[in-house]
Amino acid sequence: MSRLTQAKILALYLLSISSFFASLNQNIYTPVIPLIRDSFSVSINLVNFTVSSFIFIIAVVQIFLGTVIDTKNQKQLLIFSFILISISTIVCAFTTNFLLFMIFRIVQAIGAGIIPLVTINMISHLFEGEARGSAIGTYQILLTLAPAVSPILGGILGEHYGYQGIFLFLFLIATVLLMFIMYVFPNNEKNDLQENSSNFTQTYRAIFLNRVGSITMIVGFFVFFIHFAILVFLPILLNDHYHISLQNIGLLYLPLTVSMIFGSVIFKKIQKKVALKKLFITVLFFIPLLIIAFGCLHTKSIIGLSIILFMYGLTIGFAPPLFSTIISNEYSEHRGAALGLFNFIRYSGMAIGGMFTGLSVVLPSTLVFIIFGVLLFLISLYQYPSIKNRSM
């Protein structure tokens, strides 16, 4: 193995660990939603707002950063992001004021929002062709470990140390990674690929004119919208309907999150043998069926719920590296901006999905998720002719 190849592999894993941590900031919080509600004596809607606003801020960061990322020193961007996370997590750990808590969760989200775009953009520039799909698959495997570990870790820390223990843990990890990036991570030169005079409007016009890229982003929005609606709904379902403790709530995320890892591994292996178009069409129609099944079965039994979550997790683990690879392949001149826009769209979907979980208070949760599944199926059916007739 050449020194250049070794350097690329090292960079891939360093960047993936950074994204793992960014995802950890987002997902470790979910199992203790009932604890946050009770600790601050606020409504569940306010607590869900801190979840959704976190994702929304991450989404907004993608748009502002996307058009300039290819001309910035990306090591400095990573350092800045970890400084923001370190400051915000220590404040969230010790404040007793819910408004201050919400404000610094937003600061934390800004730091966490910088990391995924920097990392996926650097990986896309480092690798080409099938190697890019494989590298994004590896990146997604490590990234998916965060939602696999986060609910379990969040549940254990929340059970024994309260929500404060979660934020102190994040502060410790952020500080360690900050030191590591400052003194070990190699300096990054700005990329030469996007030193052009395209303005904001021209850049995004070019992105939206790409039919395959636009379809991928539209489908991605609804996939992640529904996914996060399920993710935020689960602790309420498990706590209120099945009467399960915080620690065990984290453990019951395991069927979903472990299967997401398997889904990413499957993509890494299969993308070398099967055309991306065929994989995309499979995802278009399989995910809606599983969402409808979730809507029908989630209140019946823990065993049935676990089986559905495992199957659903396989497709959700498969989808992000597939979507990111398609976006990276479709855009060469505006790759950073396109990936930033895709991140904005999927994080926006997650943010809105978290808020739509409140529909289960007004409508039966079974009806809510069946409607979501049917909606995604109709969207997929509408987009199918365009995908079928295009090469990818």
mmCIF file of C-alpha atoms in Angstrom:
data_model
loop_
_atom_site.group_PDB
_atom_site.id
_atom_site.type_symbol
_atom_site.label_atom_id
_atom_site.label_comp_id
_atom_site.label_asym_id
_atom_site.label_seq_id
_atom_site.Cartn_x
_atom_site.Cartn_y
_atom_site.Cartn_z
ATOM 1 C CA MET A 1 0.000 0.000 0.000
ATOM 2 C CA SER A 2 1.477 3.359 -1.077
ATOM 3 C CA ARG A 3 2.032 6.222 1.346
ATOM 4 C CA LEU A 4 -0.580 8.274 -0.524
ATOM 5 C CA THR A 5 -3.178 5.514 -0.159
ATOM 6 C CA GLN A 6 -2.343 5.155 3.541
ATOM 7 C CA ALA A 7 -2.768 8.919 4.013
ATOM 8 C CA LYS A 8 -6.170 8.821 2.298
ATOM 9 C CA ILE A 9 -7.347 5.922 4.458
ATOM 10 C CA LEU A 10 -6.136 7.670 7.622
ATOM 11 C CA ALA A 11 -7.941 10.864 6.565
ATOM 12 C CA LEU A 12 -11.097 8.860 5.827
ATOM 13 C CA TYR A 13 -11.194 7.401 9.334
ATOM 14 C CA LEU A 14 -10.318 10.682 11.052
ATOM 15 C CA LEU A 15 -13.079 12.474 9.187
ATOM 16 C CA SER A 16 -15.526 9.656 9.896
ATOM 17 C CA ILE A 17 -14.784 9.809 13.643
ATOM 18 C CA SER A 18 -15.486 13.543 13.598
ATOM 19 C CA SER A 19 -18.839 12.943 11.935
ATOM 20 C CA PHE A 20 -19.513 10.143 14.405
ATOM 21 C CA PHE A 21 -19.149 12.677 17.197
ATOM 22 C CA ALA A 22 -21.380 15.249 15.445
ATOM 23 C CA SER A 23 -24.093 12.609 15.162
ATOM 24 C CA LEU A 24 -23.515 11.636 18.797
ATOM 25 C CA ASN A 25 -24.369 15.216 19.844
ATOM 26 C CA GLN A 26 -27.678 14.903 18.036
ATOM 27 C CA ASN A 27 -28.758 11.358 18.921
ATOM 28 C CA ILE A 28 -27.543 10.845 22.506
ATOM 29 C CA TYR A 29 -30.217 13.308 23.655
ATOM 30 C CA THR A 30 -33.252 11.447 22.319
ATOM 31 C CA PRO A 31 -33.726 8.733 25.009
ATOM 32 C CA VAL A 32 -33.846 11.313 27.818
ATOM 33 C CA ILE A 33 -36.616 13.428 26.300
ATOM 34 C CA PRO A 34 -38.996 12.439 29.148
ATOM 35 C CA LEU A 35 -36.244 13.238 31.687
ATOM 36 C CA ILE A 36 -35.653 16.714 30.209
ATOM 37 C CA ARG A 37 -39.393 17.338 30.305
ATOM 38 C CA ASP A 38 -39.594 16.437 33.978
ATOM 39 C CA SER A 39 -36.319 18.121 35.038
ATOM 40 C CA PHE A 40 -37.283 21.530 33.652
ATOM 41 C CA SER A 41 -41.033 21.080 34.233
ATOM 42 C CA VAL A 42 -41.883 22.023 30.651
ATOM 43 C CA SER A 43 -44.218 20.517 28.060
ATOM 44 C CA ILE A 44 -43.129 17.703 25.765
ATOM 45 C CA ASN A 45 -43.650 20.049 22.796
ATOM 46 C CA LEU A 46 -40.974 22.411 24.142
ATOM 47 C CA VAL A 47 -38.560 19.535 24.602
ATOM 48 C CA ASN A 48 -39.313 18.265 21.084
ATOM 49 C CA PHE A 49 -38.609 21.812 19.885
ATOM 50 C CA THR A 50 -35.044 21.557 21.230
ATOM 51 C CA VAL A 51 -34.657 18.369 19.181
ATOM 52 C CA SER A 52 -36.161 19.803 16.001
ATOM 53 C CA SER A 53 -34.411 23.182 16.285
ATOM 54 C CA PHE A 54 -31.073 21.368 16.686
ATOM 55 C CA ILE A 55 -31.634 19.606 13.364
ATOM 56 C CA PHE A 56 -32.949 22.769 11.701
ATOM 57 C CA ILE A 57 -29.846 24.763 12.695
ATOM 58 C CA ILE A 58 -27.644 22.005 11.302
ATOM 59 C CA ALA A 59 -29.651 22.265 8.082
ATOM 60 C CA VAL A 60 -29.234 26.052 7.822
ATOM 61 C CA VAL A 61 -25.476 25.741 8.376
ATOM 62 C CA GLN A 62 -25.276 23.503 5.288
ATOM 63 C CA ILE A 63 -26.658 26.242 3.027
ATOM 64 C CA PHE A 64 -24.391 29.013 4.308
ATOM 65 C CA LEU A 65 -21.312 26.799 4.338
ATOM 66 C CA GLY A 66 -22.014 24.915 1.106
ATOM 67 C CA THR A 67 -21.168 27.695 -1.353
ATOM 68 C CA VAL A 68 -17.841 28.598 0.290
ATOM 69 C CA ILE A 69 -16.563 25.328 1.720
ATOM 70 C CA ASP A 70 -14.365 24.467 -1.269
ATOM 71 C CA THR A 71 -12.361 27.679 -0.824
ATOM 72 C CA LYS A 72 -11.830 27.506 2.955
ATOM 73 C CA ASN A 73 -9.236 25.808 5.143
ATOM 74 C CA GLN A 74 -11.281 22.883 6.347
ATOM 75 C CA LYS A 75 -9.057 22.025 9.304
ATOM 76 C CA GLN A 76 -9.797 25.473 10.722
ATOM 77 C CA LEU A 77 -13.515 24.877 10.185
ATOM 78 C CA LEU A 78 -13.279 21.630 12.170
ATOM 79 C CA ILE A 79 -11.396 23.358 15.010
ATOM 80 C CA PHE A 80 -14.002 26.121 15.169
ATOM 81 C CA SER A 81 -16.827 23.577 15.291
ATOM 82 C CA PHE A 82 -15.309 21.684 18.228
ATOM 83 C CA ILE A 83 -14.741 24.926 20.165
ATOM 84 C CA LEU A 84 -18.433 25.781 19.802
ATOM 85 C CA ILE A 85 -19.471 22.303 20.931
ATOM 86 C CA SER A 86 -17.152 22.388 23.953
ATOM 87 C CA ILE A 87 -18.525 25.732 25.186
ATOM 88 C CA SER A 88 -22.178 24.887 24.589
ATOM 89 C CA THR A 89 -22.139 21.444 26.204
ATOM 90 C CA ILE A 90 -20.622 22.723 29.456
ATOM 91 C CA VAL A 91 -23.303 25.446 29.675
ATOM 92 C CA CYS A 92 -26.116 22.954 28.972
ATOM 93 C CA ALA A 93 -24.765 20.683 31.695
ATOM 94 C CA PHE A 94 -25.008 23.291 34.468
ATOM 95 C CA THR A 95 -27.800 25.701 33.570
ATOM 96 C CA THR A 96 -31.145 25.444 35.356
ATOM 97 C CA ASN A 97 -32.846 27.904 32.992
ATOM 98 C CA PHE A 98 -34.640 26.209 30.105
ATOM 99 C CA LEU A 99 -34.344 29.262 27.818
ATOM 100 C CA LEU A 100 -30.560 29.330 28.310
ATOM 101 C CA PHE A 101 -30.512 25.587 27.748
ATOM 102 C CA MET A 102 -32.307 26.024 24.398
ATOM 103 C CA ILE A 103 -29.979 28.847 23.296
ATOM 104 C CA PHE A 104 -26.827 26.842 23.901
ATOM 105 C CA ARG A 105 -28.334 23.759 22.276
ATOM 106 C CA ILE A 106 -28.540 25.996 19.191
ATOM 107 C CA VAL A 107 -24.852 26.947 19.605
ATOM 108 C CA GLN A 108 -24.062 23.247 19.918
ATOM 109 C CA ALA A 109 -26.024 22.614 16.716
ATOM 110 C CA ILE A 110 -23.988 25.225 14.818
ATOM 111 C CA GLY A 111 -20.790 23.422 15.785
ATOM 112 C CA ALA A 112 -22.242 20.020 14.962
ATOM 113 C CA GLY A 113 -23.591 21.334 11.639
ATOM 114 C CA ILE A 114 -20.165 22.301 10.313
ATOM 115 C CA ILE A 115 -18.675 18.830 10.715
ATOM 116 C CA PRO A 116 -20.723 16.606 8.354
ATOM 117 C CA LEU A 117 -20.393 18.866 5.312
ATOM 118 C CA VAL A 118 -16.651 19.349 5.804
ATOM 119 C CA THR A 119 -16.074 15.618 6.188
ATOM 120 C CA ILE A 120 -18.251 14.328 3.327
ATOM 121 C CA ASN A 121 -16.905 17.021 0.986
ATOM 122 C CA MET A 122 -13.291 16.138 1.755
ATOM 123 C CA ILE A 123 -13.989 12.431 1.289
ATOM 124 C CA SER A 124 -15.714 13.093 -2.063
ATOM 125 C CA HIS A 125 -12.649 14.993 -3.279
ATOM 126 C CA LEU A 126 -10.212 12.350 -2.040
ATOM 127 C CA PHE A 127 -11.823 9.404 -3.852
ATOM 128 C CA GLU A 128 -13.212 8.785 -7.347
ATOM 129 C CA GLY A 129 -15.493 6.228 -9.034
ATOM 130 C CA GLU A 130 -16.186 2.973 -7.188
ATOM 131 C CA ALA A 131 -13.585 3.976 -4.595
ATOM 132 C CA ARG A 132 -15.783 6.971 -3.738
ATOM 133 C CA GLY A 133 -18.833 4.767 -3.212
ATOM 134 C CA SER A 134 -16.771 2.409 -1.048
ATOM 135 C CA ALA A 135 -15.278 5.297 0.960
ATOM 136 C CA ILE A 136 -18.708 6.864 1.524
ATOM 137 C CA GLY A 137 -19.936 3.425 2.560
ATOM 138 C CA THR A 138 -17.123 3.164 5.127
ATOM 139 C CA TYR A 139 -17.868 6.706 6.310
ATOM 140 C CA GLN A 140 -21.556 5.863 6.667
ATOM 141 C CA ILE A 141 -20.806 2.670 8.614
ATOM 142 C CA LEU A 142 -18.857 4.648 11.215
ATOM 143 C CA LEU A 143 -21.412 7.458 11.140
ATOM 144 C CA THR A 144 -24.230 4.988 11.744
ATOM 145 C CA LEU A 145 -22.445 3.716 14.838
ATOM 146 C CA ALA A 146 -23.446 6.972 16.538
ATOM 147 C CA PRO A 147 -27.197 6.319 16.479
ATOM 148 C CA ALA A 148 -26.379 2.702 17.396
ATOM 149 C CA VAL A 149 -24.367 3.724 20.466
ATOM 150 C CA SER A 150 -26.137 6.985 21.346
ATOM 151 C CA PRO A 151 -29.505 5.702 22.604
ATOM 152 C CA ILE A 152 -27.859 3.036 24.762
ATOM 153 C CA LEU A 153 -25.244 5.443 26.084
ATOM 154 C CA GLY A 154 -27.788 8.233 26.546
ATOM 155 C CA GLY A 155 -30.137 5.917 28.410
ATOM 156 C CA ILE A 156 -27.397 4.662 30.761
ATOM 157 C CA LEU A 157 -25.970 8.138 31.453
ATOM 158 C CA GLY A 158 -29.452 9.586 31.897
ATOM 159 C CA GLU A 159 -30.460 6.822 34.301
ATOM 160 C CA HIS A 160 -27.383 7.203 36.542
ATOM 161 C CA TYR A 161 -26.178 10.808 36.090
ATOM 162 C CA GLY A 162 -29.165 12.706 34.710
ATOM 163 C CA TYR A 163 -29.073 14.791 31.563
ATOM 164 C CA GLN A 164 -26.089 16.682 33.045
ATOM 165 C CA GLY A 165 -23.963 13.553 32.712
ATOM 166 C CA ILE A 166 -24.710 13.395 29.002
ATOM 167 C CA PHE A 167 -23.505 16.946 28.342
ATOM 168 C CA LEU A 168 -20.383 16.537 30.518
ATOM 169 C CA PHE A 169 -19.550 13.397 28.545
ATOM 170 C CA LEU A 170 -19.928 15.318 25.259
ATOM 171 C CA PHE A 171 -17.722 18.124 26.621
ATOM 172 C CA LEU A 172 -14.973 15.649 27.471
ATOM 173 C CA ILE A 173 -15.049 13.992 24.039
ATOM 174 C CA ALA A 174 -15.200 17.363 22.236
ATOM 175 C CA THR A 175 -12.128 18.595 24.119
ATOM 176 C CA VAL A 176 -10.147 15.449 23.320
ATOM 177 C CA LEU A 177 -11.044 15.610 19.620
ATOM 178 C CA LEU A 178 -10.255 19.334 19.505
ATOM 179 C CA MET A 179 -6.746 18.684 20.796
ATOM 180 C CA PHE A 180 -6.335 15.795 18.385
ATOM 181 C CA ILE A 181 -7.394 17.838 15.344
ATOM 182 C CA MET A 182 -5.269 20.838 16.331
ATOM 183 C CA TYR A 183 -2.026 18.902 16.792
ATOM 184 C CA VAL A 184 -2.363 15.682 14.777
ATOM 185 C CA PHE A 185 -4.712 16.271 11.861
ATOM 186 C CA PRO A 186 -2.769 17.454 8.775
ATOM 187 C CA ASN A 187 -3.163 21.014 7.544
ATOM 188 C CA ASN A 188 -5.697 21.310 4.741
ATOM 189 C CA GLU A 189 -5.100 23.401 1.672
ATOM 190 C CA LYS A 190 -8.167 24.912 0.059
ATOM 191 C CA ASN A 191 -9.374 22.941 -2.949
ATOM 192 C CA ASP A 192 -8.822 24.226 -6.453
ATOM 193 C CA LEU A 193 -11.961 22.663 -7.899
ATOM 194 C CA GLN A 194 -14.271 25.525 -7.165
ATOM 195 C CA GLU A 195 -12.271 28.683 -7.656
ATOM 196 C CA ASN A 196 -14.808 30.071 -10.112
ATOM 197 C CA SER A 197 -16.902 33.182 -10.317
ATOM 198 C CA SER A 198 -20.320 31.530 -9.986
ATOM 199 C CA ASN A 199 -22.558 33.472 -7.651
ATOM 200 C CA PHE A 200 -25.059 32.055 -5.198
ATOM 201 C CA THR A 201 -27.998 32.110 -7.641
ATOM 202 C CA GLN A 202 -26.064 30.558 -10.530
ATOM 203 C CA THR A 203 -24.700 27.809 -8.319
ATOM 204 C CA TYR A 204 -28.065 26.673 -7.020
ATOM 205 C CA ARG A 205 -29.741 27.081 -10.404
ATOM 206 C CA ALA A 206 -27.188 24.649 -11.850
ATOM 207 C CA ILE A 207 -27.842 22.231 -8.988
ATOM 208 C CA PHE A 208 -31.638 22.267 -9.411
ATOM 209 C CA LEU A 209 -31.388 21.802 -13.195
ATOM 210 C CA ASN A 210 -29.833 18.376 -12.640
ATOM 211 C CA ARG A 211 -32.880 16.091 -12.710
ATOM 212 C CA VAL A 212 -31.321 13.082 -10.971
ATOM 213 C CA GLY A 213 -29.805 15.244 -8.253
ATOM 214 C CA SER A 214 -33.100 17.070 -7.665
ATOM 215 C CA ILE A 215 -35.091 13.823 -7.412
ATOM 216 C CA THR A 216 -32.557 12.401 -4.953
ATOM 217 C CA MET A 217 -32.916 15.484 -2.756
ATOM 218 C CA ILE A 218 -36.733 15.425 -2.868
ATOM 219 C CA VAL A 219 -36.896 11.747 -1.930
ATOM 220 C CA GLY A 220 -34.210 12.296 0.718
ATOM 221 C CA PHE A 221 -36.315 14.993 2.371
ATOM 222 C CA PHE A 222 -39.316 12.718 2.854
ATOM 223 C CA VAL A 223 -37.247 9.671 3.849
ATOM 224 C CA PHE A 224 -35.522 11.601 6.637
ATOM 225 C CA PHE A 225 -38.705 13.476 7.570
ATOM 226 C CA ILE A 226 -40.461 10.181 8.317
ATOM 227 C CA HIS A 227 -37.366 8.585 9.850
ATOM 228 C CA PHE A 228 -36.977 11.286 12.463
ATOM 229 C CA ALA A 229 -40.718 11.297 13.183
ATOM 230 C CA ILE A 230 -40.314 7.618 14.080
ATOM 231 C CA LEU A 231 -37.086 8.232 16.005
ATOM 232 C CA VAL A 232 -38.574 10.955 18.211
ATOM 233 C CA PHE A 233 -41.830 9.035 18.638
ATOM 234 C CA LEU A 234 -40.116 5.855 19.899
ATOM 235 C CA PRO A 235 -39.146 6.978 23.447
ATOM 236 C CA ILE A 236 -42.677 8.303 24.027
ATOM 237 C CA LEU A 237 -44.159 5.048 22.702
ATOM 238 C CA LEU A 238 -41.841 2.894 24.812
ATOM 239 C CA ASN A 239 -42.237 4.985 27.961
ATOM 240 C CA ASP A 240 -45.954 5.739 27.835
ATOM 241 C CA HIS A 241 -47.392 2.704 26.022
ATOM 242 C CA TYR A 242 -44.999 -0.084 27.064
ATOM 243 C CA HIS A 243 -43.908 1.497 30.410
ATOM 244 C CA ILE A 244 -40.192 0.865 29.846
ATOM 245 C CA SER A 245 -37.419 2.582 31.858
ATOM 246 C CA LEU A 246 -34.988 5.091 30.340
ATOM 247 C CA GLN A 247 -32.085 2.634 30.370
ATOM 248 C CA ASN A 248 -34.108 -0.045 28.606
ATOM 249 C CA ILE A 249 -35.461 2.466 26.105
ATOM 250 C CA GLY A 250 -31.880 2.919 24.926
ATOM 251 C CA LEU A 251 -31.470 -0.843 24.572
ATOM 252 C CA LEU A 252 -34.673 -1.141 22.552
ATOM 253 C CA TYR A 253 -33.236 1.222 19.941
ATOM 254 C CA LEU A 254 -30.718 -1.547 19.226
ATOM 255 C CA PRO A 255 -32.699 -3.459 16.536
ATOM 256 C CA LEU A 256 -33.043 -0.261 14.511
ATOM 257 C CA THR A 257 -29.535 1.107 14.906
ATOM 258 C CA VAL A 258 -27.612 -2.158 14.513
ATOM 259 C CA SER A 259 -29.518 -2.940 11.325
ATOM 260 C CA MET A 260 -28.645 0.547 10.042
ATOM 261 C CA ILE A 261 -24.989 -0.433 10.322
ATOM 262 C CA PHE A 262 -25.703 -3.634 8.403
ATOM 263 C CA GLY A 263 -27.492 -1.562 5.759
ATOM 264 C CA SER A 264 -24.406 0.623 5.246
ATOM 265 C CA VAL A 265 -22.184 -2.468 5.041
ATOM 266 C CA ILE A 266 -24.510 -3.982 2.436
ATOM 267 C CA PHE A 267 -24.324 -0.793 0.354
ATOM 268 C CA LYS A 268 -20.518 -0.751 0.525
ATOM 269 C CA LYS A 269 -20.420 -4.302 -0.853
ATOM 270 C CA ILE A 270 -23.256 -4.216 -3.365
ATOM 271 C CA GLN A 271 -22.599 -0.834 -5.018
ATOM 272 C CA LYS A 272 -19.633 -2.388 -6.837
ATOM 273 C CA LYS A 273 -21.889 -4.969 -8.509
ATOM 274 C CA VAL A 274 -25.303 -3.334 -8.987
ATOM 275 C CA ALA A 275 -26.059 -0.065 -10.796
ATOM 276 C CA LEU A 276 -26.968 2.844 -8.537
ATOM 277 C CA LYS A 277 -30.204 3.330 -10.499
ATOM 278 C CA LYS A 278 -31.442 -0.151 -9.587
ATOM 279 C CA LEU A 279 -30.507 0.382 -5.949
ATOM 280 C CA PHE A 280 -32.299 3.729 -5.892
ATOM 281 C CA ILE A 281 -35.509 2.302 -7.369
ATOM 282 C CA THR A 282 -35.456 -0.513 -4.782
ATOM 283 C CA VAL A 283 -35.185 2.018 -1.959
ATOM 284 C CA LEU A 284 -37.977 4.153 -3.472
ATOM 285 C CA PHE A 285 -40.557 1.412 -2.994
ATOM 286 C CA PHE A 286 -39.273 -0.690 -0.109
ATOM 287 C CA ILE A 287 -39.078 2.052 2.535
ATOM 288 C CA PRO A 288 -42.760 3.126 2.174
ATOM 289 C CA LEU A 289 -43.929 -0.465 2.671
ATOM 290 C CA LEU A 290 -41.941 -0.764 5.898
ATOM 291 C CA ILE A 291 -43.295 2.547 7.201
ATOM 292 C CA ILE A 292 -46.860 1.362 6.600
ATOM 293 C CA ALA A 293 -45.996 -1.891 8.412
ATOM 294 C CA PHE A 294 -44.621 0.147 11.331
ATOM 295 C CA GLY A 295 -47.861 2.121 11.479
ATOM 296 C CA CYS A 296 -49.913 -1.075 11.625
ATOM 297 C CA LEU A 297 -47.810 -3.033 14.142
ATOM 298 C CA HIS A 298 -45.957 -0.623 16.477
ATOM 299 C CA THR A 299 -48.526 -0.892 19.300
ATOM 300 C CA LYS A 300 -49.102 -4.659 19.045
ATOM 301 C CA SER A 301 -46.021 -6.153 20.732
ATOM 302 C CA ILE A 302 -42.374 -5.439 21.535
ATOM 303 C CA ILE A 303 -41.278 -8.419 19.420
ATOM 304 C CA GLY A 304 -43.223 -7.251 16.378
ATOM 305 C CA LEU A 305 -41.950 -3.706 16.867
ATOM 306 C CA SER A 306 -38.347 -4.941 17.061
ATOM 307 C CA ILE A 307 -38.675 -6.981 13.851
ATOM 308 C CA ILE A 308 -40.142 -4.047 11.917
ATOM 309 C CA LEU A 309 -37.458 -1.690 13.264
ATOM 310 C CA PHE A 310 -34.712 -4.111 12.216
ATOM 311 C CA MET A 311 -36.043 -4.350 8.654
ATOM 312 C CA TYR A 312 -36.632 -0.611 8.478
ATOM 313 C CA GLY A 313 -33.133 0.062 9.811
ATOM 314 C CA LEU A 314 -31.555 -1.962 6.993
ATOM 315 C CA THR A 315 -33.068 0.352 4.388
ATOM 316 C CA ILE A 316 -32.357 3.534 6.365
ATOM 317 C CA GLY A 317 -28.708 2.463 6.753
ATOM 318 C CA PHE A 318 -28.576 1.761 3.020
ATOM 319 C CA ALA A 319 -30.161 5.038 1.880
ATOM 320 C CA PRO A 320 -27.739 7.795 3.100
ATOM 321 C CA PRO A 321 -24.549 6.460 1.423
ATOM 322 C CA LEU A 322 -26.592 5.739 -1.714
ATOM 323 C CA PHE A 323 -27.998 9.269 -1.826
ATOM 324 C CA SER A 324 -24.614 10.872 -1.020
ATOM 325 C CA THR A 325 -22.829 8.823 -3.709
ATOM 326 C CA ILE A 326 -25.421 9.791 -6.324
ATOM 327 C CA ILE A 327 -25.111 13.480 -5.378
ATOM 328 C CA SER A 328 -21.287 13.320 -5.444
ATOM 329 C CA ASN A 329 -21.306 11.646 -8.870
ATOM 330 C CA GLU A 330 -23.867 14.005 -10.397
ATOM 331 C CA TYR A 331 -22.020 17.210 -9.456
ATOM 332 C CA SER A 332 -18.352 17.846 -10.084
ATOM 333 C CA GLU A 333 -18.199 21.634 -10.466
ATOM 334 C CA HIS A 334 -20.566 22.406 -7.577
ATOM 335 C CA ARG A 335 -20.065 19.314 -5.421
ATOM 336 C CA GLY A 336 -19.576 21.163 -2.127
ATOM 337 C CA ALA A 337 -22.685 23.291 -2.657
ATOM 338 C CA ALA A 338 -24.736 20.277 -3.820
ATOM 339 C CA LEU A 339 -23.753 18.210 -0.788
ATOM 340 C CA GLY A 340 -24.500 21.206 1.423
ATOM 341 C CA LEU A 341 -27.943 21.606 -0.151
ATOM 342 C CA PHE A 342 -28.628 17.875 0.221
ATOM 343 C CA ASN A 343 -27.636 18.029 3.889
ATOM 344 C CA PHE A 344 -29.856 21.089 4.332
ATOM 345 C CA ILE A 345 -32.826 19.291 2.769
ATOM 346 C CA ARG A 346 -32.442 16.067 4.747
ATOM 347 C CA TYR A 347 -31.800 17.856 8.050
ATOM 348 C CA SER A 348 -34.818 20.085 7.367
ATOM 349 C CA GLY A 349 -36.837 16.930 6.840
ATOM 350 C CA MET A 350 -35.591 15.554 10.142
ATOM 351 C CA ALA A 351 -36.389 18.795 11.972
ATOM 352 C CA ILE A 352 -39.932 18.971 10.598
ATOM 353 C CA GLY A 353 -40.419 15.241 11.161
ATOM 354 C CA GLY A 354 -39.610 15.666 14.845
ATOM 355 C CA MET A 355 -42.297 18.328 15.180
ATOM 356 C CA PHE A 356 -44.886 16.258 13.296
ATOM 357 C CA THR A 357 -44.635 13.571 15.960
ATOM 358 C CA GLY A 358 -47.023 15.776 17.935
ATOM 359 C CA LEU A 359 -49.736 14.692 15.499
ATOM 360 C CA SER A 360 -49.982 11.470 17.523
ATOM 361 C CA VAL A 361 -51.651 13.543 20.267
ATOM 362 C CA VAL A 362 -54.421 14.588 17.858
ATOM 363 C CA LEU A 363 -54.657 11.518 15.594
ATOM 364 C CA PRO A 364 -54.048 7.835 16.348
ATOM 365 C CA SER A 365 -50.345 7.093 15.826
ATOM 366 C CA THR A 366 -51.284 4.132 13.606
ATOM 367 C CA LEU A 367 -53.081 6.482 11.208
ATOM 368 C CA VAL A 368 -50.252 9.038 11.274
ATOM 369 C CA PHE A 369 -47.555 6.589 10.159
ATOM 370 C CA ILE A 370 -49.752 4.831 7.596
ATOM 371 C CA ILE A 371 -50.419 8.250 6.033
ATOM 372 C CA PHE A 372 -46.664 8.975 6.030
ATOM 373 C CA GLY A 373 -45.937 5.651 4.320
ATOM 374 C CA VAL A 374 -48.623 6.135 1.662
ATOM 375 C CA LEU A 375 -47.368 9.694 1.018
ATOM 376 C CA LEU A 376 -43.808 8.493 0.424
ATOM 377 C CA PHE A 377 -45.070 5.690 -1.834
ATOM 378 C CA LEU A 378 -47.004 8.180 -3.996
ATOM 379 C CA ILE A 379 -43.961 10.474 -4.233
ATOM 380 C CA SER A 380 -41.780 7.517 -5.259
ATOM 381 C CA LEU A 381 -44.342 6.420 -7.853
ATOM 382 C CA TYR A 382 -44.377 9.928 -9.327
ATOM 383 C CA GLN A 383 -40.584 10.094 -9.578
ATOM 384 C CA TYR A 384 -40.144 6.542 -10.939
ATOM 385 C CA PRO A 385 -40.473 7.328 -14.695
ATOM 386 C CA SER A 386 -37.762 9.997 -14.514
ATOM 387 C CA ILE A 387 -35.347 7.677 -12.691
ATOM 388 C CA LYS A 388 -36.081 4.696 -14.949
ATOM 389 C CA ASN A 389 -35.137 6.623 -18.084
ATOM 390 C CA ARG A 390 -31.929 8.159 -16.737
ATOM 391 C CA SER A 391 -28.432 6.736 -16.379
ATOM 392 C CA MET A 392 -26.806 7.003 -12.955
#
